[in-house]
Short mmCIF file of C-alpha atoms and ligand atoms in Angstrom, two decimals:
data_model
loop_
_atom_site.label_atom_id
_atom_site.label_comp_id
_atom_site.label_asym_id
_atom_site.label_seq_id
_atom_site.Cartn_x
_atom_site.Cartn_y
_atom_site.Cartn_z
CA UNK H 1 -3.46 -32.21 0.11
CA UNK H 2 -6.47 -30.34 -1.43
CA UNK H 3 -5.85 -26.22 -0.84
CA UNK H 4 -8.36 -25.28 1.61
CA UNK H 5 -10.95 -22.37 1.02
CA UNK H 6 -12.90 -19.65 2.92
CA UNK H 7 -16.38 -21.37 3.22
CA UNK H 8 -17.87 -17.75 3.09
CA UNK H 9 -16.78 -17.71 -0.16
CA UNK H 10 -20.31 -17.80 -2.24
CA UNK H 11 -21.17 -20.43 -5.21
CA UNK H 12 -17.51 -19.98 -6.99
CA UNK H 13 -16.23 -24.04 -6.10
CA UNK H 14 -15.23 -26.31 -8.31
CA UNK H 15 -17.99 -28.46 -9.64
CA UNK H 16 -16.54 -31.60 -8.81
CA UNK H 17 -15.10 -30.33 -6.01
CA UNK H 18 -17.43 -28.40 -4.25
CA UNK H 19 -15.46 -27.47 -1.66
CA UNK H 20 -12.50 -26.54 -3.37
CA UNK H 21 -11.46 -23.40 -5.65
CA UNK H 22 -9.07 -25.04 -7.40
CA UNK H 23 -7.21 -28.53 -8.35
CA UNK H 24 -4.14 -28.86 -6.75
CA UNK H 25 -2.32 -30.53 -9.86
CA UNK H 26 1.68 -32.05 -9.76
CA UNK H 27 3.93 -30.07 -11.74
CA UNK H 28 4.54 -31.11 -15.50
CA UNK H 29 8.10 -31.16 -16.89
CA UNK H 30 7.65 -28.00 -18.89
CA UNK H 31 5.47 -24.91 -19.30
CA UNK H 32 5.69 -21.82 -21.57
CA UNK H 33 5.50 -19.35 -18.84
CA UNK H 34 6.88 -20.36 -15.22
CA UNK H 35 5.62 -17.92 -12.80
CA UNK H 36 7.92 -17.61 -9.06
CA UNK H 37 5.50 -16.58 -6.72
CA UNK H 38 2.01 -17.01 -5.79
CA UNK H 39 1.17 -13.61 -4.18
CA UNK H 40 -1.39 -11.49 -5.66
CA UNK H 41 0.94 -10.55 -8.29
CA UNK H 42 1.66 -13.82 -9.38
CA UNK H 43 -1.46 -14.80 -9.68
CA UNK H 44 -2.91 -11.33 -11.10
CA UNK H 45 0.07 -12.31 -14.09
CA UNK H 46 -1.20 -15.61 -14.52
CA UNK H 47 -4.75 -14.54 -14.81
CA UNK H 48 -3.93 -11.83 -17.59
CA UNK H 49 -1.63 -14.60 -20.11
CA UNK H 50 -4.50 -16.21 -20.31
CA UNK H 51 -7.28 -13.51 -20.26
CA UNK H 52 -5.27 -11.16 -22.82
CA UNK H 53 -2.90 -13.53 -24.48
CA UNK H 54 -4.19 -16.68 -24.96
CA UNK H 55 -1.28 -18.13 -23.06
CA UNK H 56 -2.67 -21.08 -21.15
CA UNK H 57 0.61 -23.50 -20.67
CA UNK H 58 1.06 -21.63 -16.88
CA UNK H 59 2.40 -22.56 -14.23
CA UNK H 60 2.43 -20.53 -10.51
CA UNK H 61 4.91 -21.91 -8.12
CA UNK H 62 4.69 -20.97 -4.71
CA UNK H 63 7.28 -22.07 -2.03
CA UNK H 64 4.38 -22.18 0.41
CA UNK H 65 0.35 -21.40 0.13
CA UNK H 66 -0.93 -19.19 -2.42
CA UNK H 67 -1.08 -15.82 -0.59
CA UNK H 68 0.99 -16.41 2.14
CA UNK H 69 2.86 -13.80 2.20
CA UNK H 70 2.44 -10.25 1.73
CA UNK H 71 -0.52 -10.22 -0.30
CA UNK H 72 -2.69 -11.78 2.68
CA UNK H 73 -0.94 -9.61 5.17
CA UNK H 74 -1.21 -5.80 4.05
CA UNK H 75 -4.23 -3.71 5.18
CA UNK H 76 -6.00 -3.40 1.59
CA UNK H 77 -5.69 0.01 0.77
CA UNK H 78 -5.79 1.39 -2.93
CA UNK H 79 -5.29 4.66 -4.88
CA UNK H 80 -4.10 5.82 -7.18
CA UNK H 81 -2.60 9.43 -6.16
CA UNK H 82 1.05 9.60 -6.64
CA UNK H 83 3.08 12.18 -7.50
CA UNK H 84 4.86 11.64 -10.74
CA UNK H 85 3.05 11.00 -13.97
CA UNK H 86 4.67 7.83 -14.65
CA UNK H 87 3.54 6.89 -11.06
CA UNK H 88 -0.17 8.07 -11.65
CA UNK H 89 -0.40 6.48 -14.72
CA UNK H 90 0.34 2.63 -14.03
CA UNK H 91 -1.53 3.14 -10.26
CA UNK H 92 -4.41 4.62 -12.29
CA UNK H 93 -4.25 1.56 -14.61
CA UNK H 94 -4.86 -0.48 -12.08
CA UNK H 95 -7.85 1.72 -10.03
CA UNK H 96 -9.31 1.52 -12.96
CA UNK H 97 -9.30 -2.71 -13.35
CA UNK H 98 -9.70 -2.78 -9.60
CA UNK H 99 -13.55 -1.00 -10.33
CA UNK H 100 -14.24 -3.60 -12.84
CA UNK H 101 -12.47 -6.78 -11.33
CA UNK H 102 -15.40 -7.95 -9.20
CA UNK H 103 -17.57 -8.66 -12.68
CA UNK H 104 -14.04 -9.47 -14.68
CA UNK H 105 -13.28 -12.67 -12.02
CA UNK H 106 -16.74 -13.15 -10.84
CA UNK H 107 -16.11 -13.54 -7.25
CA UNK H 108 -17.05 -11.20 -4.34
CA UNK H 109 -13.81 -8.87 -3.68
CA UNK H 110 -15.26 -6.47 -1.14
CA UNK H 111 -14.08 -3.29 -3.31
CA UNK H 112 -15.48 -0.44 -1.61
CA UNK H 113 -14.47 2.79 -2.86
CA UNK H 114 -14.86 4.71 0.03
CA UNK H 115 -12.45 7.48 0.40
CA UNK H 116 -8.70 8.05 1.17
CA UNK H 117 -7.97 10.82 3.18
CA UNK H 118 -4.40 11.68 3.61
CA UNK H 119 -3.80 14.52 6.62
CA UNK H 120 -1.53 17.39 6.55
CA UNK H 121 0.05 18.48 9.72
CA UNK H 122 2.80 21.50 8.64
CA UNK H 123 3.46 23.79 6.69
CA UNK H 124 5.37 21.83 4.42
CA UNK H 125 2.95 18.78 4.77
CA UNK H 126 0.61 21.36 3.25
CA UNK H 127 2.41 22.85 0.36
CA UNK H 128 3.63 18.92 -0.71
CA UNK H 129 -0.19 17.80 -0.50
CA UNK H 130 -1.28 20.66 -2.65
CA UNK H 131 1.04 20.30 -5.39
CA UNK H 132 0.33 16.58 -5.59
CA UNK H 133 -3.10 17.56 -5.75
CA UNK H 134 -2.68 20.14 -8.80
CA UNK H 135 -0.67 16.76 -10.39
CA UNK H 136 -3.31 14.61 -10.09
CA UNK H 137 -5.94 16.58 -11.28
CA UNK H 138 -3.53 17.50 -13.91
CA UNK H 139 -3.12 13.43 -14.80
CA UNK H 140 -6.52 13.06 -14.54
CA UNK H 141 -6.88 11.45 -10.87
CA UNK H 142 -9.46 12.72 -8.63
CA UNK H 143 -8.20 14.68 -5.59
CA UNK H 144 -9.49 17.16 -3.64
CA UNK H 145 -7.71 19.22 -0.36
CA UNK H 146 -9.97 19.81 2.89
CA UNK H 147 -9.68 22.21 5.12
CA UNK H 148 -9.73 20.79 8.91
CA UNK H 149 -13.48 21.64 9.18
CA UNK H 150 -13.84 19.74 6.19
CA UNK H 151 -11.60 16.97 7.27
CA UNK H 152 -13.74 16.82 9.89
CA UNK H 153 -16.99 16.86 8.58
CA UNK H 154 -15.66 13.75 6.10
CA UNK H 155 -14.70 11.87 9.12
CA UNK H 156 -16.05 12.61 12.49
CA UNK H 157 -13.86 11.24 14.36
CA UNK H 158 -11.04 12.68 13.45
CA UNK H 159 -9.32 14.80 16.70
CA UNK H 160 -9.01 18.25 14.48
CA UNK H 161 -8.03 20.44 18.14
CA UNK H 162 -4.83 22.84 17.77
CA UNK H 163 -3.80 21.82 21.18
CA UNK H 164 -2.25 17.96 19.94
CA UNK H 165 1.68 17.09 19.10
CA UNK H 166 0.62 17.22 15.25
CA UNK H 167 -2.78 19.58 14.77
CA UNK H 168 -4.61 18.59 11.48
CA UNK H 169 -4.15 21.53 9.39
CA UNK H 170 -5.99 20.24 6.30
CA UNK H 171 -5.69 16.98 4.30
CA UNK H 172 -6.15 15.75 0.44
CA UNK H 173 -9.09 13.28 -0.61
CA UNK H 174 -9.28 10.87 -3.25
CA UNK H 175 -12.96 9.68 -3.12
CA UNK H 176 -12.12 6.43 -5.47
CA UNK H 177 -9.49 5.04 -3.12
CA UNK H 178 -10.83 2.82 -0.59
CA UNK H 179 -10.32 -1.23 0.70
CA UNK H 180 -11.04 -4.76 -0.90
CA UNK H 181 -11.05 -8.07 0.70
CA UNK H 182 -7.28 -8.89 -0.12
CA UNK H 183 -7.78 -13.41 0.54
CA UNK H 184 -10.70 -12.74 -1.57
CA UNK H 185 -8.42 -11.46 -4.23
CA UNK H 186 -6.31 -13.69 -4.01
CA UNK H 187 -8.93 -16.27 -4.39
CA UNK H 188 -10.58 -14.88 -7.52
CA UNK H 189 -7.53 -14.96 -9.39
CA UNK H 190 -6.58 -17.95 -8.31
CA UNK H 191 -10.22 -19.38 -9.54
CA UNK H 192 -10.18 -17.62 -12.76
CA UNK H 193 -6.47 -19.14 -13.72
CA UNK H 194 -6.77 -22.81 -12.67
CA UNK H 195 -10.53 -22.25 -14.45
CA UNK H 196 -8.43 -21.20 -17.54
CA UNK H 197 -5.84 -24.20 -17.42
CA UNK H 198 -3.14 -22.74 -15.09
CA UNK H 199 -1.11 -25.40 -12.60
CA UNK H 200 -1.49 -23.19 -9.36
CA UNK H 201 1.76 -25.34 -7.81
CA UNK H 202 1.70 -25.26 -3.86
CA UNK H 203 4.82 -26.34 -1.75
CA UNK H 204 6.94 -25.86 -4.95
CA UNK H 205 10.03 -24.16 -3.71
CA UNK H 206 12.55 -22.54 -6.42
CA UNK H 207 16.10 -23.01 -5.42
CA UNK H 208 18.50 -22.10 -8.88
CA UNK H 209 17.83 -21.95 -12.24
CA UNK H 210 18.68 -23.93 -15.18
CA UNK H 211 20.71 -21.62 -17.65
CA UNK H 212 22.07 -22.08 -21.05
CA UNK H 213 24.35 -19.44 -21.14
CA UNK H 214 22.85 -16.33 -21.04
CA UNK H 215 19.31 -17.72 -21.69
CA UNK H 216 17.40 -19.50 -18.77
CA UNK H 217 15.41 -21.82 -19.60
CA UNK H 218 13.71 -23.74 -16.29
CA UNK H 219 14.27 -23.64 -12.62
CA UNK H 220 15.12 -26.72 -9.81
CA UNK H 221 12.65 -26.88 -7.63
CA UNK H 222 11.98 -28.90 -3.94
CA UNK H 223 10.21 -30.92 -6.55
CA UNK H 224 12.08 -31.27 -9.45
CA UNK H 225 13.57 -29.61 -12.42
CA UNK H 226 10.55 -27.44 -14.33
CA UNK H 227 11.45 -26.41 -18.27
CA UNK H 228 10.20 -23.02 -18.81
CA UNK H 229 10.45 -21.17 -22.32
CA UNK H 230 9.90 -17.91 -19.61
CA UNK H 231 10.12 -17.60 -15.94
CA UNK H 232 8.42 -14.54 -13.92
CA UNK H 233 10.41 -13.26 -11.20
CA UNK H 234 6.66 -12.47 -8.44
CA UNK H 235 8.43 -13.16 -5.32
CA UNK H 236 8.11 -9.22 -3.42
CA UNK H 237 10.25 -9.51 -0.22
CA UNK H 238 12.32 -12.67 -1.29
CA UNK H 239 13.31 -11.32 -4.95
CA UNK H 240 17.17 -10.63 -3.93
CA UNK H 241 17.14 -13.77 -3.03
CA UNK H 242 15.63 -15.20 -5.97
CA UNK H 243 17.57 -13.25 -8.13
CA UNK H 244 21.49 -13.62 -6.24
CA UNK H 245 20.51 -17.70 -7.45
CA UNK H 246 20.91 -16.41 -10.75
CA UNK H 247 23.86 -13.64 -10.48
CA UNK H 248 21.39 -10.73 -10.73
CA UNK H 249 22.28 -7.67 -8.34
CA UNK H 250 18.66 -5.95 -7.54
CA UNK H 251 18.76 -2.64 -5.71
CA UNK H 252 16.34 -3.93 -3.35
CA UNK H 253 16.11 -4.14 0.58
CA UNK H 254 14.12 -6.62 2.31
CA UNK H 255 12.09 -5.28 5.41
CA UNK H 256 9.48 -6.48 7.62
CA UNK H 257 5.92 -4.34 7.87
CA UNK H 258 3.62 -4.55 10.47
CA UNK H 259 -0.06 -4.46 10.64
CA UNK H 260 -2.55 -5.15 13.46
CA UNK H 261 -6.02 -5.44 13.86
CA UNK H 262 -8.44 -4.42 17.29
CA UNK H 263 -11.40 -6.56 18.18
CA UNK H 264 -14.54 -6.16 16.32
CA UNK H 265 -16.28 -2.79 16.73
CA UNK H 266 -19.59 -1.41 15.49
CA UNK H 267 -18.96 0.89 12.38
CA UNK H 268 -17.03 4.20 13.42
CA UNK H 269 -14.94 4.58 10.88
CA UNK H 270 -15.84 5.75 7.40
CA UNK H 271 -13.03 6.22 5.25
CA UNK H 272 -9.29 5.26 5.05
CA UNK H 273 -6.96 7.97 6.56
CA UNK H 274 -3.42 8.00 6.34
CA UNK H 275 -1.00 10.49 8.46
CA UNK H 276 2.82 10.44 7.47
CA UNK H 277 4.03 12.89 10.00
CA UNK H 278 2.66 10.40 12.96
CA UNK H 279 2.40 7.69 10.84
CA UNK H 280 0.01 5.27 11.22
CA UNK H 281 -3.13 4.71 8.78
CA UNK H 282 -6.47 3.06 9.84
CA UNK H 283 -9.65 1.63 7.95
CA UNK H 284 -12.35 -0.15 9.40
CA UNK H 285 -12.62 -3.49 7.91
CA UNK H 286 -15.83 -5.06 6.42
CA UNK H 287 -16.28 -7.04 9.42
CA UNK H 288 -15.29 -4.60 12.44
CA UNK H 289 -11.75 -4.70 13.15
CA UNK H 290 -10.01 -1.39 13.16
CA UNK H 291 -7.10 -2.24 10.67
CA UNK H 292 -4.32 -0.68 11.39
CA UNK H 293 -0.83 -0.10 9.70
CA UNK H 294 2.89 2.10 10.02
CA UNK H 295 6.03 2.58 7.97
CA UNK H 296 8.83 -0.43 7.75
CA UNK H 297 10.85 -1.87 10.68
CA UNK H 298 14.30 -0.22 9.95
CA UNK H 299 16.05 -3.06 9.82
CA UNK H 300 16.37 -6.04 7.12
CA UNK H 301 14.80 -9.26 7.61
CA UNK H 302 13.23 -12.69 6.26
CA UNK H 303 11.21 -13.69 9.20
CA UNK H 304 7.49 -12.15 9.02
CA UNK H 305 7.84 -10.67 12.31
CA UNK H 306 8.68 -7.32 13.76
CA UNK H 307 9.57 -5.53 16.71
CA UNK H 308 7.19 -4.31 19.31
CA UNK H 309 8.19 -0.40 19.58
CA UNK H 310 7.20 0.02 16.29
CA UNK H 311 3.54 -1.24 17.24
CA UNK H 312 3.78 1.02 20.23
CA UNK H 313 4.36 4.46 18.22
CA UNK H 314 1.57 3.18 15.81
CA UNK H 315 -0.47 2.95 18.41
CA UNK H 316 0.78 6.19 20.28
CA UNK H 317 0.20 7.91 17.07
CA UNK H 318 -3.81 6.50 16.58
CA UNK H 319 -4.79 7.69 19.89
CA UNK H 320 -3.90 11.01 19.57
CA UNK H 321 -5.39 11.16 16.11
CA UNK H 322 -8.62 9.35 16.97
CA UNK H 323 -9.22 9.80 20.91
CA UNK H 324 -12.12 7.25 20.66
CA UNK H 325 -9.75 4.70 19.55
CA UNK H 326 -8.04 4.25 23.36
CA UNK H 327 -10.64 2.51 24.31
CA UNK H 328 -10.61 0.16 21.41
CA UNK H 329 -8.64 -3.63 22.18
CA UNK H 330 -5.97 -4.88 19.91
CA UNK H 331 -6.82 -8.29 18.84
CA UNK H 332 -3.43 -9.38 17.24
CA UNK H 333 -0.47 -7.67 15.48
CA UNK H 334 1.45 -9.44 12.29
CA UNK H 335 4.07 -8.67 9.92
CA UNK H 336 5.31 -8.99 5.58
CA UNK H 337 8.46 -8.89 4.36
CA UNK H 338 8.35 -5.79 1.55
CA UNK H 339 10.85 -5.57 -0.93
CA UNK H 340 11.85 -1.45 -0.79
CA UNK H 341 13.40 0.04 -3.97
CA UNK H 342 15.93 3.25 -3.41
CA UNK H 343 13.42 5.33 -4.86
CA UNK H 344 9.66 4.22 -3.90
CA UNK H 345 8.80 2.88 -7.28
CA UNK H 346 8.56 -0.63 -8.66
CA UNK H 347 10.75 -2.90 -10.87
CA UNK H 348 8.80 -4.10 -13.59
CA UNK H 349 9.99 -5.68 -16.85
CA UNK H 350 13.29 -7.40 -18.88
CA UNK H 351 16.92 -8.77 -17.26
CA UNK H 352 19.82 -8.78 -18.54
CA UNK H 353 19.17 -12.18 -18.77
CA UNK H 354 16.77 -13.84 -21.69
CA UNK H 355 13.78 -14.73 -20.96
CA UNK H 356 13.88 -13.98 -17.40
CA UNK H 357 11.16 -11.33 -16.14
CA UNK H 358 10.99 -9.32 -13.13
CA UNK H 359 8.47 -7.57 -10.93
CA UNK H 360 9.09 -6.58 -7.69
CA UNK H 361 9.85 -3.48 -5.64
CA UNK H 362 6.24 -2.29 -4.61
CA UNK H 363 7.59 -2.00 -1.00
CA UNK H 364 4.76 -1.43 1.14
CA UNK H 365 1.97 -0.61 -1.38
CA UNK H 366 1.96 -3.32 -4.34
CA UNK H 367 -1.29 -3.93 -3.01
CA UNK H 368 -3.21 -1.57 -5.09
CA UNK H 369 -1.08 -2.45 -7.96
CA UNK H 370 -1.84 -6.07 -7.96
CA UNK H 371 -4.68 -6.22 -11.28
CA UNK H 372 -2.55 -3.22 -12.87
CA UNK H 373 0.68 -5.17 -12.56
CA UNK H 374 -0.68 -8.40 -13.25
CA UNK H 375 -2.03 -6.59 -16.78
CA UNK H 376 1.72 -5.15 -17.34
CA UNK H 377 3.75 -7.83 -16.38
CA UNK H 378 1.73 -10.32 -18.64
CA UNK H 379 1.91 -8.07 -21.59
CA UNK H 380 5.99 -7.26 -21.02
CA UNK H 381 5.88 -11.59 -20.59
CA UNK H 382 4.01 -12.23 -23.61
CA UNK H 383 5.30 -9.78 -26.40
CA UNK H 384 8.89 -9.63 -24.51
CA UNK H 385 8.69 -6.45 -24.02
CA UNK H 386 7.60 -3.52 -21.70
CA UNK H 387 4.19 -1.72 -22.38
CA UNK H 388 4.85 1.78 -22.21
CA UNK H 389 2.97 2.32 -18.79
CA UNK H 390 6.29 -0.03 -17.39
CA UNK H 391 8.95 1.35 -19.46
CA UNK H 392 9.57 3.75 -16.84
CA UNK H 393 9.79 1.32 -14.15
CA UNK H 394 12.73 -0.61 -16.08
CA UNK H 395 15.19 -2.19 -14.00
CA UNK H 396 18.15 -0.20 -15.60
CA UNK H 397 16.82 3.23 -14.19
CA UNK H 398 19.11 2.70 -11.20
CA UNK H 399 21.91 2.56 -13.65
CA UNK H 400 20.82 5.54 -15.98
CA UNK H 401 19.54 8.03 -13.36
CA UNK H 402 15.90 7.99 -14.48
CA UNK H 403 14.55 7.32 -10.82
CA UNK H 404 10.79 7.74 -10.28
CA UNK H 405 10.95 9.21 -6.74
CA UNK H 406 7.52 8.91 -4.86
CA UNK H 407 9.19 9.01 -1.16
CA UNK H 408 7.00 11.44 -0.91
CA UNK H 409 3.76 10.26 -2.29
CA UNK H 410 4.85 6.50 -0.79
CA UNK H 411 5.56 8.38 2.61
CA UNK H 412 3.48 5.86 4.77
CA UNK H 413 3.00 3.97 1.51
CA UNK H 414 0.23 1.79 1.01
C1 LIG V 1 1.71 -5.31 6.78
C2 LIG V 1 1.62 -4.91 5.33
C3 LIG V 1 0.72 -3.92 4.95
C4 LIG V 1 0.62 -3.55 3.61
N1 LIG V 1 -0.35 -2.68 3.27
C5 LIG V 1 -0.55 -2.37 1.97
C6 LIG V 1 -1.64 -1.54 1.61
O1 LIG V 1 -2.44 -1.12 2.45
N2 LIG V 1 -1.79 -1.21 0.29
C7 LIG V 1 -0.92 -1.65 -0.66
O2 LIG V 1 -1.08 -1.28 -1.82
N3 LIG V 1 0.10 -2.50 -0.34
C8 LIG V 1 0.31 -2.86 0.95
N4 LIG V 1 1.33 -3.72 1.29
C9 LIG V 1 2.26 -4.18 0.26
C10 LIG V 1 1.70 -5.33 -0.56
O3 LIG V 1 1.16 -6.32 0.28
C11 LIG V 1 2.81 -5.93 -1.44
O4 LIG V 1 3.48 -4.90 -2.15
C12 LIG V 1 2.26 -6.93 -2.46
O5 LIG V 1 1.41 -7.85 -1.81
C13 LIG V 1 3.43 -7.67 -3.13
O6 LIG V 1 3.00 -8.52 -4.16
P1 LIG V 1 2.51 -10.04 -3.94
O7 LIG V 1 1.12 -9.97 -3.42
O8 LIG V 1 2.70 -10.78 -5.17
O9 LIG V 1 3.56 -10.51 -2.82
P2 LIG V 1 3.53 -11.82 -1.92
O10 LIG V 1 2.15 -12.15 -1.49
O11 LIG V 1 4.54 -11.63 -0.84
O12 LIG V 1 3.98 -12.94 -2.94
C14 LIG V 1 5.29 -13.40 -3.15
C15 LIG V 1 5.27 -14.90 -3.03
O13 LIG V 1 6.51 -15.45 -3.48
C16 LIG V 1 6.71 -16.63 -2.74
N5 LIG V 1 8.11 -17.05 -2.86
C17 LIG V 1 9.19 -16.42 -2.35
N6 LIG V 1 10.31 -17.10 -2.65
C18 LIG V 1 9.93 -18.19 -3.37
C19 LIG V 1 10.62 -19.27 -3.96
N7 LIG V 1 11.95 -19.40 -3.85
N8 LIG V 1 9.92 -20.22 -4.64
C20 LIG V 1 8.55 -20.12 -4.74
N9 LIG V 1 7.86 -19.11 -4.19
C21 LIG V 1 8.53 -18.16 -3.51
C22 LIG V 1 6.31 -16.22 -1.32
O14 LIG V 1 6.05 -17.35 -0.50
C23 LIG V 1 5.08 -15.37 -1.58
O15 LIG V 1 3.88 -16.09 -1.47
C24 LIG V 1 1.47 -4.12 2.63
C25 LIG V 1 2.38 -5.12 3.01
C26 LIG V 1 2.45 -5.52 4.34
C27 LIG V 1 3.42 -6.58 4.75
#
């Protein structure tokens, strides 16, 4: 069957196809670059081979329909203001492709750089939001702190009274942070690759990988064995399972995040805010819906589903932040499996085994990264190596002791 597309989707179908973005082609027996994964990641990867390296013998293999899993499910919001420099550097690598990506894929991605406004509640809230100000200005990064009145005045509706659980005592701003249209993305890279020669391979489960020694070279799929001179771990919340197939021991817990959505409203909210001491974070979505997010279920799971107290304290936690919002309906909830890393930060390069890449590890906010690592992990894929802006984020950091911890940057993630 044909993949189906969003018929909002303006004059980007296949000319032969008109109503399709791209062919839906049966696997070959080999490719240069096997990709695991057809998330935004995957797909950002595949895009970039091509774009940057001239690598065009692609394939994406996705278990089930490109963007089916997290990267259709998160609530869209980017920036680029974390803590460490290694941390602002690769997020700002990608803020930056993410304000040229519309004209790069030429597809409507909804980018709107509206503002993310992160609160402060304590003391301590205050003094951590200030320093990571001071370090993004320092890398470069725009970021501002507000006072409440200023909070405020940036977002009316905003409940800035003394007399609540968790009084707003100030907040930081980074005005380049906002949303995009995360299908759309998906979409667009999607295009661009099977455009540029990539097999985009639907219903193509992996389940082991064919080895020669040390050296893999192709993976058994639902549909067959697939030769690969390099395979691309891209699979977020199902990489330890990817990787136990193959021996590999990844420091990563699988958890399921939630997100819900209210009915349609007329514009009310302006900018993205975020709140990690009651933690929830809310945007208004292009169309109406209040989108609405929290931190993980604390449990680990496979099934994209998660339990309803956490929905509740998100919920809790909105309405005393935004008053207005209690009289707003919730239209459905939903849930992603992230992949969480021990200390915030991604995994994104070699393995101990050849020719087998990895990226995964984003956790709840691999959203924003998705052009950024795309650009890396193609680069590391193609010249077998890292690019310095991924060094950092090597796999054997959990072994050496160089952890890049953004806990509290990541606090509510996204
Ligand atoms: C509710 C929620 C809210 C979020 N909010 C944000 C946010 O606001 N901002 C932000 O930056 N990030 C956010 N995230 C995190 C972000 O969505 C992820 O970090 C990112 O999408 C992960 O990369 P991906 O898109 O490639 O993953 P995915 O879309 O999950 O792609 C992985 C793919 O691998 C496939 N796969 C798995 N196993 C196999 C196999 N054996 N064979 C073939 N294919 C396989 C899966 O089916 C899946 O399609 C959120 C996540 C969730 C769940």
């Amino acid at each position: 069957m044909e993949s189906r597309v969003s018929p909002q989707a303006p004059g980007a179908h296949l000319p032969d196809h008109p109503d399709f973005l791209w062919r839906n082609p049966e696997p070959k027996g080999s490719y240069d670059v096997v990709i695991i994964g057809g998330g935004g990641h995957g797909l950002a990867t595949a895009h970039y081979l091509v774009k940057n390296h001239g690598i065009t013998n692609v394939a994406v293999l996705e278990k089930g329909w490109l963007a089916g899993g997290n990267m259709a499910r998160n609530t869209t919001l980017i920036r680029s203001n974390y803590l460490w420099d290694e941390s602002a550097a690769i997020y700002e690598h990608s803020l930056k492709l993410w304000e040229g990506l519309e004209d790069d894929l030429g597809y409507p991605i909804m980018f709107s750089q509206r503002g993310v406004l992160n609160l402060a509640h304590s003391l301590q809230d205050v003094r951590d939001s200030v320093r990571r100000v001071e370090a993004n200005v320092l890398n470069g990064i725009d970021a501002e702190w507000l006072e409440p009145d200023e909070v405020k005045k940036l977002c009316p509706i905003v409940n800035i009274s003394p007399d609540v659980r968790y009084p707003v005592i100030g907040g930081t701003l980074q005005r380049r942070g906002g949303i995009a249209k995360h299908d759309y993305v998906a979409w667009a890279f999607a295009r661009k690759a099977d455009e540029m020669g990539v097999d985009l391979i639907q219903n193509c489960e992996v389940s082991g990988f064919d080895l020669d020694g040390d050296r893999v070279r192709g993976v058994h799929t639902n549909r067959g064995l697939i030769a690969a001179n390099k395979v691309a771990l891209c699979a977020a919340g199902h990489s330890t399972v990817l990787a136990d197939m193959i021996g590999l021991d990844l420091p990563i817990q699988s958890h399921p995040l939630q997100a819900l959505v209210s009915e349609l409203l007329e514009p009310v909210l302006n900018c993205v805010v975020m709140s990690n001491a009651v933690h929830v974070y809310v945007s208004q979505a292009h169309k109406g819906e209040l989108v609405l997010g929290a931190g993980i279920d604390p449990y680990n799971s496979y099934a994209q589903r998660g339990s309803p107290h956490v929905i509740e304290s998100q919920l809790a936690a909105a309405c005393e932040l935004f008053p207005i919002f209690s009289r707003a309906h919730v239209l459905r909830t939903w849930a992603g499996i992230v992949d969480v890393s021990p200390d915030a930060s991604p995994i994104l390069g070699l393995t101990p085994i050849e020719n087998l890449f990895i990226n995964c590890g984003w956790g709840t906010g691999g959203f924003k990264a998705t052009p950024g690592a795309g650009w890396l992990y193609a680069h590391t894929i193609a010249h077998g190596e890292p690019h310095p802006l991924n060094l950092p984020f090597a796999l054997d950091r959990f072994a050496s002791g160089a952890l890049i911890d953004e806990h509290g940057a990541a606090g509510v993630a996204h």
